[in-house]
Amino acid sequence: MPIRITGLTSGLDTEAIISALVSSYNYKTNKYKKAQTKLSWKQDAWKSLNTKIYSLYSSVGSMKLSTAYNLKSTTVSDSTKATVKAGNNAPTGTQQLNIIKVAQAGYLTGAQLSSKTTTSTTLAELGYTGGDAKINLTKGDGTTKEITVTQGSTVGDVIASLKDAGVSANYDATNHRIFISSKDTGKDNDFTLTGGNTEGARALYQLGLSVGSDATNATYKSYTQYYDADGNKLQQNVVDAIRTYQDAQKAYKTASGQNANLSSAYGYATAYTEMMDALKNSGLSDDDQKKLKTLLGMSATQRVNSVIDSSGNVYEKSTTLDDGSIIYEYSSGKDKKYIQAITTATDDGGNTYTKNADGNYVDSGAGLVYKPTGEKDSDGNEYYACTMPDGQVAKLAMKETTNYYQADVTQKGYTQYTDDDGIVYTSNDAGKYTGSDGKTYKLDNNTFTEIGIDGNAVSNGRTATVTEDQKKEVKTTYSHGNTALSDTTRAADLLSKFREDHKDTLTDDVISKLTSDIEKVNVYESAEDTLDDSDEYSRKKIIESIQTEYNKGGASAVTNITNTYAKHINENQEKMSTAQKTLDDNSVLADLAAIDTSTVDGQNKYSDALAAFVKKVQDSKEIMDQSSQYTNSGAKKIDGCDSEIKLNGITYTSSLNTYSINGLSITAMQATGDGDTNAITVTTATDTQAIYDKIKSFLTQYNSLINEMTSLYNADTAKGYEPLTDDEKSAMSDSEVEKWEEKIKSSLLRRDDSLESVMNLMTNAMSQPVTIDGKKYYLSSFGIKTLGFLNAPENQQNAYHIDGDEDDTATSGNEDKLMAMINSDPDTVVSFMQQLTTNLYDAIGTKMKSSTLSSIYKVYNDKEMASEYSDYTTTIKKWEQKLQDQEDAYYKKFSAMETALSKLQSQTSSLSNLFGG
């Protein structure tokens, strides 16, 4: 707003005068501002209330499901041995539980070292005098990490290396011991520390970490099983074992692959049989049956964008040419075939029009373009309209015809760039560019770089930068024959024709089932196989055998062959079990067996690894033979193990102490021992208290909401109170302003129609009867009722109270009918609550549907309010502009008056001076 200095000559308070003159405009502006503010507050009030209504809606949405009441409680006869929680799907009754052992982590407590030992103490200071020491940390899952230490390595270095290898490690300076533990419980998370060579065993001894636990000894034995005093025989033992290991791998892979193929072949056989039966019963010819199979194996989008020829080959849409024709492409290996679709139309006069790329029809002779109107004539032909040169609109009904022609590529498309030196770069099939200088280039970030045969940049080769302005795109061009293909049609149209011509056999249900079966058949036939095609149970062989048997004897013949699968699956499972034992017993050979020896480098790598393994076997033998020299008597290893429990006589194991079995969440805490006499009992029953609490929680939420809504609807009137302007606020204290505005806000939903509608829907849904087995039940049937208008506190007449509820002072002294019903007839209570909450859910959901006035999940007219708010904004801007215009006009007039008075005063002064005044 400009700064105005007025009244200097006249002495008038111009600003006050103008303010009075435009007060009517100011009043109008403030009136609309106040109305908009009030609407904004009302929007906020509804948003807050709607959030609570939606929360109730979500809650009752879950309560209408039976699973909401399927609540169970569990007691354990000895809670020191195990804790058990029951899920909703846990069976009722008593079960027996034995805790055979609990899972634990692996712990190694090192022998006591010298009192002078710190993390900075070296192995040499601990007495180690050897060379490079190899220490193996082997996990229970068979993975091994090698740690190398020397005389100069410190205790701290060893601790850090152990941590890097995957365990927790610490040196306790008070007790002078190294403590090591696995990070998690369970056998696979356990660890052993062994010497990778004799120096490693000695280093472990000096660190106080050499122990003779079962797991440690088993690690050494996994190597010594190949030992022979004769070095040549030892190596041969290892080579033979590697071969055995590899044979076991192949046997396991073959048996596993066969079982995977055989197991899924059951579904394939069923789908293939049903598919072939349906196709045979369709009434189609053999060729058309194949086409139908192809069509139903495509998606709806693929069918719309594809054509199928007389041989059943599918041509997919490739591109739309500038003339509006469409090119479809069929690929068979490296060969490609094309079909060009040209759509024309004829009007009632027999005139022909060609469809262009924009979907319009062109009269090539007159150069007129007809565009679709969206209308159709009685025969279903679309109307197209054209504005003639004289301004008249011509409308024609076009009868469309699409003809298909065999097409060929006459000019393959390419991209060209021309650089500033005139060199032309043309794209080639290899994704590179051929320059007019005869060199090959690659394009990266608009820069061409010369490359050699290997695809790498040529040293000191040519480079050139180009812009998009120097680019030219040359499209592929096609030519087509003059004779239309008679048996080629759009895939979607052919499917429609099949269904129309054979509507009695190709019903919706048949098509749906046939589509599902074809999908299953295609998935099985196209899946990647881990087996060679020559294998007896490769997918290729299985498919051939099933199809052959079907052709011989139909479904029964296919069933006969699939009945033989179980025997082979069982035999393979035994082979897999045998192979797995071989792999487990020789797991230390895994890395050696995996080396590829087909290359010289691979052979050298294998020889080095074999020699290192043989040395490890010899070192392990020496360490085992001299275990007394390499074992710290003051060290102790507790091996990590899995937990094991028995539930109803069935054994379960886990690396953790927690189990989830048939709805029970079990935590093992202490071993009970095996056998019935040591078993503890787990008793599961319906949790009646939880069902009661769920119903009570629902009513509490409902009451809170309905009480608030009732209070808002019955709020005191705020007649005479309107939002304050800034000037009005400045004349009041902050507390007075707050009270004033709160008075208005609390009454915004008073007697609101939308609020009344929602309240009526909710109260009606809660008061309606529910019929169960022919008998009507009300909430009052279960001791749940309102206090009535006379007894209820103000605005709480719609709230429900449970008789006997100890937390409700109004009804706590009454008989607890609800809990009694839950205990005696829980099914009736649950059925009633499901239907009641369904009625309430549907009632609120109906109100929350989207409309022209309200959005989805809104019970009030939020769209209408938003529109009103926008209208107020527009109106306020208009009145503010009117106010500004009026002020400017008045200030202009008063300014002119001041100027005139100033001139008059100047003239009067001059005359006075002239006459000597």
JSON list of N, CA and C in Angstrom, two decimals, residues 9 29 173 285 308 321 367 501 572 595 683 690 714 779:
[
{"chain": "A", "resi": 9, "resn": "THR", "atom": "N", "xyz": [-2.54, 21.13, 3.31]},
{"chain": "A", "resi": 9, "resn": "THR", "atom": "CA", "xyz": [-3.04, 22.48, 3.01]},
{"chain": "A", "resi": 9, "resn": "THR", "atom": "C", "xyz": [-4.40, 22.71, 3.65]},
{"chain": "A", "resi": 29, "resn": "THR", "atom": "N", "xyz": [-16.05, -6.71, 2.70]},
{"chain": "A", "resi": 29, "resn": "THR", "atom": "CA", "xyz": [-14.83, -7.50, 2.64]},
{"chain": "A", "resi": 29, "resn": "THR", "atom": "C", "xyz": [-14.64, -8.32, 3.92]},
{"chain": "A", "resi": 173, "resn": "ALA", "atom": "N", "xyz": [41.47, -58.36, 31.25]},
{"chain": "A", "resi": 173, "resn": "ALA", "atom": "CA", "xyz": [42.74, -58.05, 31.90]},
{"chain": "A", "resi": 173, "resn": "ALA", "atom": "C", "xyz": [42.72, -58.35, 33.39]},
{"chain": "A", "resi": 285, "resn": "SER", "atom": "N", "xyz": [-11.73, -77.41, -35.87]},
{"chain": "A", "resi": 285, "resn": "SER", "atom": "CA", "xyz": [-10.85, -78.30, -36.61]},
{"chain": "A", "resi": 285, "resn": "SER", "atom": "C", "xyz": [-9.52, -78.41, -35.88]},
{"chain": "A", "resi": 308, "resn": "ILE", "atom": "N", "xyz": [-2.87, -63.08, -36.67]},
{"chain": "A", "resi": 308, "resn": "ILE", "atom": "CA", "xyz": [-2.50, -64.49, -36.81]},
{"chain": "A", "resi": 308, "resn": "ILE", "atom": "C", "xyz": [-2.80, -64.94, -38.23]},
{"chain": "A", "resi": 321, "resn": "LEU", "atom": "N", "xyz": [3.05, -46.72, -39.46]},
{"chain": "A", "resi": 321, "resn": "LEU", "atom": "CA", "xyz": [3.70, -45.88, -40.45]},
{"chain": "A", "resi": 321, "resn": "LEU", "atom": "C", "xyz": [2.99, -44.53, -40.58]},
{"chain": "A", "resi": 367, "resn": "GLY", "atom": "N", "xyz": [-8.58, -34.16, -50.61]},
{"chain": "A", "resi": 367, "resn": "GLY", "atom": "CA", "xyz": [-7.70, -33.69, -49.53]},
{"chain": "A", "resi": 367, "resn": "GLY", "atom": "C", "xyz": [-8.45, -33.37, -48.25]},
{"chain": "A", "resi": 501, "resn": "ASP", "atom": "N", "xyz": [-18.97, -68.65, -33.08]},
{"chain": "A", "resi": 501, "resn": "ASP", "atom": "CA", "xyz": [-19.35, -69.80, -33.92]},
{"chain": "A", "resi": 501, "resn": "ASP", "atom": "C", "xyz": [-19.57, -71.07, -33.09]},
{"chain": "A", "resi": 572, "resn": "ASN", "atom": "N", "xyz": [14.73, -91.48, -5.68]},
{"chain": "A", "resi": 572, "resn": "ASN", "atom": "CA", "xyz": [15.61, -90.31, -5.76]},
{"chain": "A", "resi": 572, "resn": "ASN", "atom": "C", "xyz": [15.86, -89.70, -4.39]},
{"chain": "A", "resi": 595, "resn": "ILE", "atom": "N", "xyz": [37.12, -76.47, -8.03]},
{"chain": "A", "resi": 595, "resn": "ILE", "atom": "CA", "xyz": [38.11, -75.85, -8.93]},
{"chain": "A", "resi": 595, "resn": "ILE", "atom": "C", "xyz": [37.93, -76.40, -10.35]},
{"chain": "A", "resi": 683, "resn": "THR", "atom": "N", "xyz": [-2.13, -76.49, 28.24]},
{"chain": "A", "resi": 683, "resn": "THR", "atom": "CA", "xyz": [-3.59, -76.51, 28.12]},
{"chain": "A", "resi": 683, "resn": "THR", "atom": "C", "xyz": [-4.07, -75.22, 27.45]},
{"chain": "A", "resi": 690, "resn": "ALA", "atom": "N", "xyz": [-10.71, -62.41, 27.08]},
{"chain": "A", "resi": 690, "resn": "ALA", "atom": "CA", "xyz": [-10.24, -61.63, 25.93]},
{"chain": "A", "resi": 690, "resn": "ALA", "atom": "C", "xyz": [-11.41, -61.25, 25.02]},
{"chain": "A", "resi": 714, "resn": "ASN", "atom": "N", "xyz": [-25.63, -30.99, 20.00]},
{"chain": "A", "resi": 714, "resn": "ASN", "atom": "CA", "xyz": [-26.45, -30.26, 20.98]},
{"chain": "A", "resi": 714, "resn": "ASN", "atom": "C", "xyz": [-25.74, -29.06, 21.57]},
{"chain": "A", "resi": 779, "resn": "LEU", "atom": "N", "xyz": [-28.70, -55.98, 21.74]},
{"chain": "A", "resi": 779, "resn": "LEU", "atom": "CA", "xyz": [-27.60, -55.77, 22.69]},
{"chain": "A", "resi": 779, "resn": "LEU", "atom": "C", "xyz": [-28.08, -55.98, 24.13]}
]
